[in-house]
XYZ file of C-alpha atoms in Angstrom:
355
model
C -38.633 -38.621 17.878
C -36.949 -35.973 15.537
C -33.156 -35.429 15.507
C -30.741 -33.264 13.741
C -27.804 -34.730 11.937
C -24.928 -33.000 9.759
C -25.123 -33.701 5.997
C -22.144 -32.759 3.780
C -22.818 -30.213 1.156
C -21.951 -30.847 -2.344
C -21.405 -26.944 -2.943
C -21.300 -23.947 -0.406
C -23.825 -21.354 -1.607
C -22.285 -17.952 -2.457
C -24.499 -16.060 -0.056
C -23.336 -18.467 2.739
C -19.900 -17.611 2.252
C -20.934 -13.608 2.455
C -23.019 -13.798 5.190
C -21.077 -16.137 7.757
C -18.694 -13.372 8.974
C -21.915 -11.242 9.703
C -23.559 -14.227 11.571
C -20.487 -14.705 13.448
C -20.197 -11.021 14.687
C -24.096 -10.971 15.494
C -23.302 -14.343 17.621
C -20.512 -12.857 19.404
C -22.398 -9.529 20.286
C -25.294 -11.535 21.696
C -23.062 -14.039 23.588
C -21.112 -10.943 24.982
C -24.197 -8.980 25.867
C -24.643 -11.315 28.829
C -21.206 -10.015 30.207
C -22.289 -6.400 29.619
C -25.668 -7.124 31.625
C -23.564 -8.884 34.505
C -21.558 -5.563 34.600
C -24.800 -3.747 35.415
C -25.111 -1.886 32.353
C -27.731 -1.423 29.653
C -26.620 -3.821 26.717
C -28.151 -1.420 24.034
C -26.341 1.689 25.632
C -23.062 -0.105 25.995
C -22.979 -1.160 22.284
C -24.158 2.126 21.273
C -21.109 3.642 23.080
C -18.735 0.814 21.807
C -19.668 1.306 17.933
C -20.769 4.835 17.664
C -18.174 6.645 19.832
C -15.104 5.785 17.440
C -17.004 8.016 14.623
C -18.443 10.528 16.682
C -15.566 13.175 16.150
C -12.775 13.680 13.718
C -10.317 12.803 16.239
C -11.704 9.267 16.990
C -12.174 8.735 13.048
C -8.591 9.201 12.660
C -7.502 6.963 15.711
C -9.881 4.227 14.349
C -8.114 4.427 10.983
C -4.692 4.490 12.322
C -5.432 1.386 14.583
C -6.925 -0.156 11.373
C -3.441 -0.109 9.561
C -1.575 -2.721 11.788
C -4.581 -4.979 11.975
C -4.743 -5.018 8.153
C -1.302 -6.042 7.870
C -0.940 -8.662 10.447
C -4.327 -10.134 9.188
C -2.791 -10.174 5.542
C 0.144 -11.720 6.982
C -1.871 -14.682 8.301
C -3.854 -14.656 4.919
C -0.935 -15.402 2.931
C 0.527 -18.057 5.550
C -2.609 -19.815 6.030
C -3.411 -20.224 2.304
C -0.064 -22.213 1.862
C -0.845 -24.109 5.209
C 2.030 -22.391 6.899
C 0.577 -21.999 10.198
C 2.199 -18.680 11.196
C 1.151 -18.050 14.863
C 4.310 -15.690 15.012
C 2.859 -12.431 13.663
C 3.456 -10.601 17.112
C 7.291 -11.429 17.051
C 7.519 -10.622 13.566
C 5.795 -7.246 14.179
C 8.354 -6.589 16.765
C 11.277 -7.713 14.526
C 10.177 -4.924 12.038
C 9.779 -2.353 14.787
C 13.237 -2.781 16.022
C 14.695 -2.690 12.598
C 12.823 0.498 11.990
C 13.820 2.099 15.149
C 17.439 1.126 14.473
C 17.423 2.674 11.033
C 15.438 5.829 12.251
C 18.079 6.650 14.853
C 21.104 6.549 12.565
C 22.655 9.920 12.067
C 24.740 8.852 9.233
C 21.876 8.305 6.820
C 20.450 11.029 4.774
C 17.121 12.484 5.717
C 15.364 11.517 2.446
C 16.388 7.751 2.660
C 15.247 7.175 6.265
C 11.530 6.278 6.278
C 11.775 4.290 3.006
C 14.738 2.434 4.451
C 12.630 1.705 7.448
C 10.004 -0.003 5.441
C 12.251 -2.102 3.628
C 14.452 -3.052 6.560
C 11.340 -3.702 8.710
C 9.661 -5.946 6.031
C 13.064 -7.885 5.720
C 13.424 -8.206 9.518
C 9.762 -9.673 9.615
C 10.481 -11.938 6.891
C 13.815 -13.447 8.259
C 11.968 -14.095 11.685
C 9.381 -15.934 9.684
C 11.821 -17.996 7.536
C 13.413 -19.342 10.426
C 10.261 -21.544 11.437
C 9.681 -21.951 7.891
C 13.150 -23.461 7.004
C 12.675 -25.997 10.440
C 9.709 -27.165 8.783
C 10.623 -27.523 5.369
C 14.053 -29.142 6.153
C 13.462 -30.698 9.554
C 9.726 -31.463 9.752
C 9.608 -29.246 12.672
C 5.809 -28.088 13.624
C 5.230 -24.615 12.686
C 2.504 -23.927 15.108
C 5.077 -24.538 17.922
C 8.178 -22.706 16.317
C 6.318 -19.574 15.211
C 4.665 -19.249 18.759
C 7.714 -19.816 20.758
C 9.727 -17.407 18.451
C 7.274 -14.749 19.657
C 8.746 -15.145 23.132
C 12.140 -15.685 22.243
C 12.092 -12.130 20.404
C 10.070 -10.180 23.107
C 12.404 -11.389 25.873
C 15.443 -10.713 23.834
C 13.920 -7.275 22.962
C 13.174 -6.579 26.577
C 16.857 -7.344 27.298
C 17.982 -4.861 25.115
C 15.706 -2.190 26.142
C 16.813 -2.730 29.930
C 20.481 -2.786 28.852
C 22.698 -1.443 25.844
C 19.348 -0.205 23.872
C 17.946 1.647 26.676
C 16.944 5.257 26.021
C 19.417 7.473 27.611
C 17.203 10.486 27.904
C 14.388 8.845 30.199
C 14.630 6.078 32.805
C 12.343 4.002 31.102
C 12.881 0.780 29.140
C 12.268 2.031 25.618
C 14.622 2.564 22.775
C 15.946 6.187 21.560
C 13.629 8.094 19.564
C 13.829 8.165 16.131
C 15.022 11.435 14.004
C 12.277 13.869 13.534
C 12.903 13.485 9.715
C 12.524 9.617 10.074
C 8.830 10.032 11.231
C 6.214 8.881 8.449
C 4.664 11.728 6.461
C 1.145 12.815 7.395
C -1.268 12.399 4.644
C -2.601 15.693 3.191
C -5.546 17.278 4.734
C -5.021 15.218 7.889
C -3.170 15.765 11.287
C -2.340 12.294 12.415
C -3.087 9.948 9.341
C 0.452 8.662 8.631
C 1.748 6.925 5.630
C 1.530 3.543 7.366
C -2.447 3.578 6.880
C -1.740 4.052 3.014
C 0.902 1.321 3.030
C -1.986 -0.877 4.664
C -4.587 -0.083 1.986
C -2.082 -0.730 -0.833
C -0.879 -4.004 0.762
C -4.229 -5.277 0.642
C -4.787 -4.444 -3.113
C -1.450 -5.842 -3.738
C -2.067 -9.053 -1.880
C -5.374 -9.657 -3.475
C -3.992 -9.380 -6.927
C -0.988 -11.693 -6.006
C -3.087 -14.228 -4.654
C -5.939 -14.127 -7.672
C -4.188 -12.777 -10.652
C -0.607 -14.381 -10.591
C 1.166 -17.674 -10.869
C 2.759 -17.377 -7.513
C -0.775 -16.916 -6.008
C -1.977 -20.000 -7.811
C 1.125 -22.071 -6.598
C 0.527 -20.704 -2.943
C -3.106 -21.881 -2.927
C -2.112 -25.207 -4.788
C 0.346 -26.174 -2.208
C -1.982 -25.251 0.649
C -4.849 -27.593 -1.055
C -2.930 -30.484 -1.819
C 0.839 -30.347 -1.512
C 1.271 -33.994 -2.915
C -0.785 -32.882 -6.119
C 1.000 -29.705 -6.225
C 4.500 -31.429 -6.215
C 3.415 -33.879 -8.948
C 2.364 -30.852 -11.104
C 6.002 -29.493 -10.898
C 5.397 -26.903 -8.194
C 8.296 -26.826 -5.624
C 6.333 -27.108 -2.411
C 9.233 -26.082 0.052
C 10.096 -23.161 -1.997
C 6.610 -21.953 -2.042
C 6.038 -22.333 1.727
C 9.445 -20.400 2.180
C 8.109 -17.780 -0.143
C 4.910 -17.405 1.488
C 6.324 -17.565 4.972
C 8.716 -14.513 3.821
C 5.766 -12.416 2.705
C 3.565 -13.116 5.575
C 6.291 -12.013 7.980
C 7.233 -8.889 5.680
C 3.607 -7.961 6.243
C 3.904 -8.184 9.772
C 7.131 -6.477 9.851
C 5.667 -3.612 8.154
C 3.020 -3.397 10.812
C 5.761 -2.864 13.410
C 7.523 -0.071 11.119
C 4.101 1.674 11.098
C 3.849 1.904 14.752
C 7.378 3.162 15.187
C 7.121 5.618 12.364
C 3.854 6.820 12.560
C 2.510 6.434 16.265
C 5.214 5.953 18.821
C 8.467 6.709 17.340
C 10.297 4.339 19.397
C 10.255 0.804 20.469
C 8.488 -0.250 23.776
C 7.625 -3.388 25.322
C 3.757 -2.699 24.858
C 4.169 -1.380 21.251
C 1.568 -3.916 20.224
C -1.571 -4.885 22.446
C -1.383 -7.959 20.505
C -2.164 -7.186 16.557
C -0.007 -10.033 15.651
C -2.584 -12.290 17.516
C -5.495 -10.412 16.503
C -4.551 -10.731 12.849
C -5.569 -14.470 13.134
C -9.023 -13.601 14.024
C -9.318 -10.928 11.132
C -7.958 -13.524 8.721
C -10.513 -16.158 9.812
C -13.372 -13.313 9.742
C -12.064 -12.551 6.292
C -12.430 -16.202 5.186
C -8.635 -15.545 4.079
C -9.715 -13.178 1.544
C -7.091 -10.280 1.349
C -9.576 -7.537 0.584
C -11.965 -8.819 3.537
C -9.210 -7.935 6.012
C -10.263 -4.477 5.383
C -13.773 -4.631 6.952
C -12.536 -7.121 9.451
C -9.861 -5.044 10.601
C -11.882 -1.911 10.887
C -14.649 -3.903 13.160
C -12.010 -4.896 15.596
C -10.359 -1.198 15.580
C -13.744 0.099 16.063
C -13.928 -2.218 19.348
C -10.390 -1.411 20.191
C -10.960 2.267 20.058
C -14.594 2.469 21.581
C -13.880 0.134 24.388
C -12.457 2.994 26.562
C -15.537 5.267 25.768
C -17.922 2.621 26.512
C -16.040 1.921 29.666
C -16.184 5.602 30.701
C -20.012 5.682 29.930
C -21.094 2.632 31.385
C -18.631 1.148 33.610
C -18.170 -2.009 31.386
C -14.464 -2.962 31.803
C -12.236 -2.420 28.694
C -11.228 -5.807 28.542
C -14.558 -6.601 27.036
C -12.816 -5.716 23.636
C -10.565 -8.641 24.321
C -13.345 -10.917 25.135
C -15.060 -9.830 21.599
C -12.025 -10.740 19.674
C -11.750 -14.183 21.473
C -15.413 -14.981 21.008
C -15.656 -13.798 17.407
C -12.778 -16.276 16.534
C -14.800 -19.112 18.263
C -18.114 -18.273 16.373
C -16.529 -17.853 13.116
C -14.687 -21.317 13.437
C -18.132 -22.706 14.577
C -19.848 -20.966 11.445
C -17.251 -22.525 9.138
C -18.499 -26.115 9.607
C -21.771 -24.905 7.810
C -19.766 -24.069 4.716
C -19.083 -27.848 4.554
C -22.281 -29.174 6.273
C -25.892 -28.604 6.569
C -28.299 -29.477 9.160
C -31.130 -31.884 8.203
C -33.925 -33.627 10.135
C -33.435 -37.230 10.705
C -36.664 -39.045 11.653
C -35.857 -42.840 12.983
C -37.449 -45.620 10.991
C -39.669 -47.737 13.181
C -39.596 -51.427 12.950
């Protein structure tokens, strides 16, 4: 009888690291094709509408790029945190913290027009960082589990924000629970030659390059990786592990906060309860698909932006529910986590020895 067993690899081939995300995406589409068939649609027609519709017109291309920006930033937030083994599940709350800070700054009539959107970026990043520092402080000082605290702080901020939007911060112009709209001169400038491609897209691209440089070319990046790989050895080498975790948490929260700033300054121009369709949580999937590579978040975020943008067109064309996009996100994470097993192990045939 022939059996399969897992055998630990001595080294992971470079080609495997490059192809694993593609394998995970292909496996995801194969698994989700069953749901498409159950919905009574042709699988090829549905996937054609899902992946080609976002590139069919200039408007769709711009919308895909705009949706990619917050996904890149939340993906980068997870990359930095996870490299330090700070399990930041709070990107959603940090995104909303940045959005609230940006919306507050953007409505201030006492500030000069030229300072509004730069201040929105700075204050939004600081607000996101502050919301990430709280669980980091609880972990480093009191050894409280960061998975639990970052996750629960999402709900604390969201419910607190809802109370503000239904009360003292409610837009006086409308009856809806939204914040007042930011000033027109606080809105992000649109990139030259485009109609809706705002500054937040450029911020996301620059952030990916800067985080790559930070992680791979600086002493701080080395310290973050060292703390994540082996905090005991890092401490023995003189690295102040608690300080590095706080720094990584701050950078992570700032990136998520910038995602919220982009949504306020470039898309919605106000804070609302459904400002984010779960960008903070999707950032975890993006970071895992990117193998915690900052530049890898760009194609991973683009893939999910295409899925989000194309889901409505696919639904109109084939009748497949738009919720398939959420299913693809979840299944892709499971497939990627399963695929990561084969970076450490390989399958071997094991023939039992007969007496």
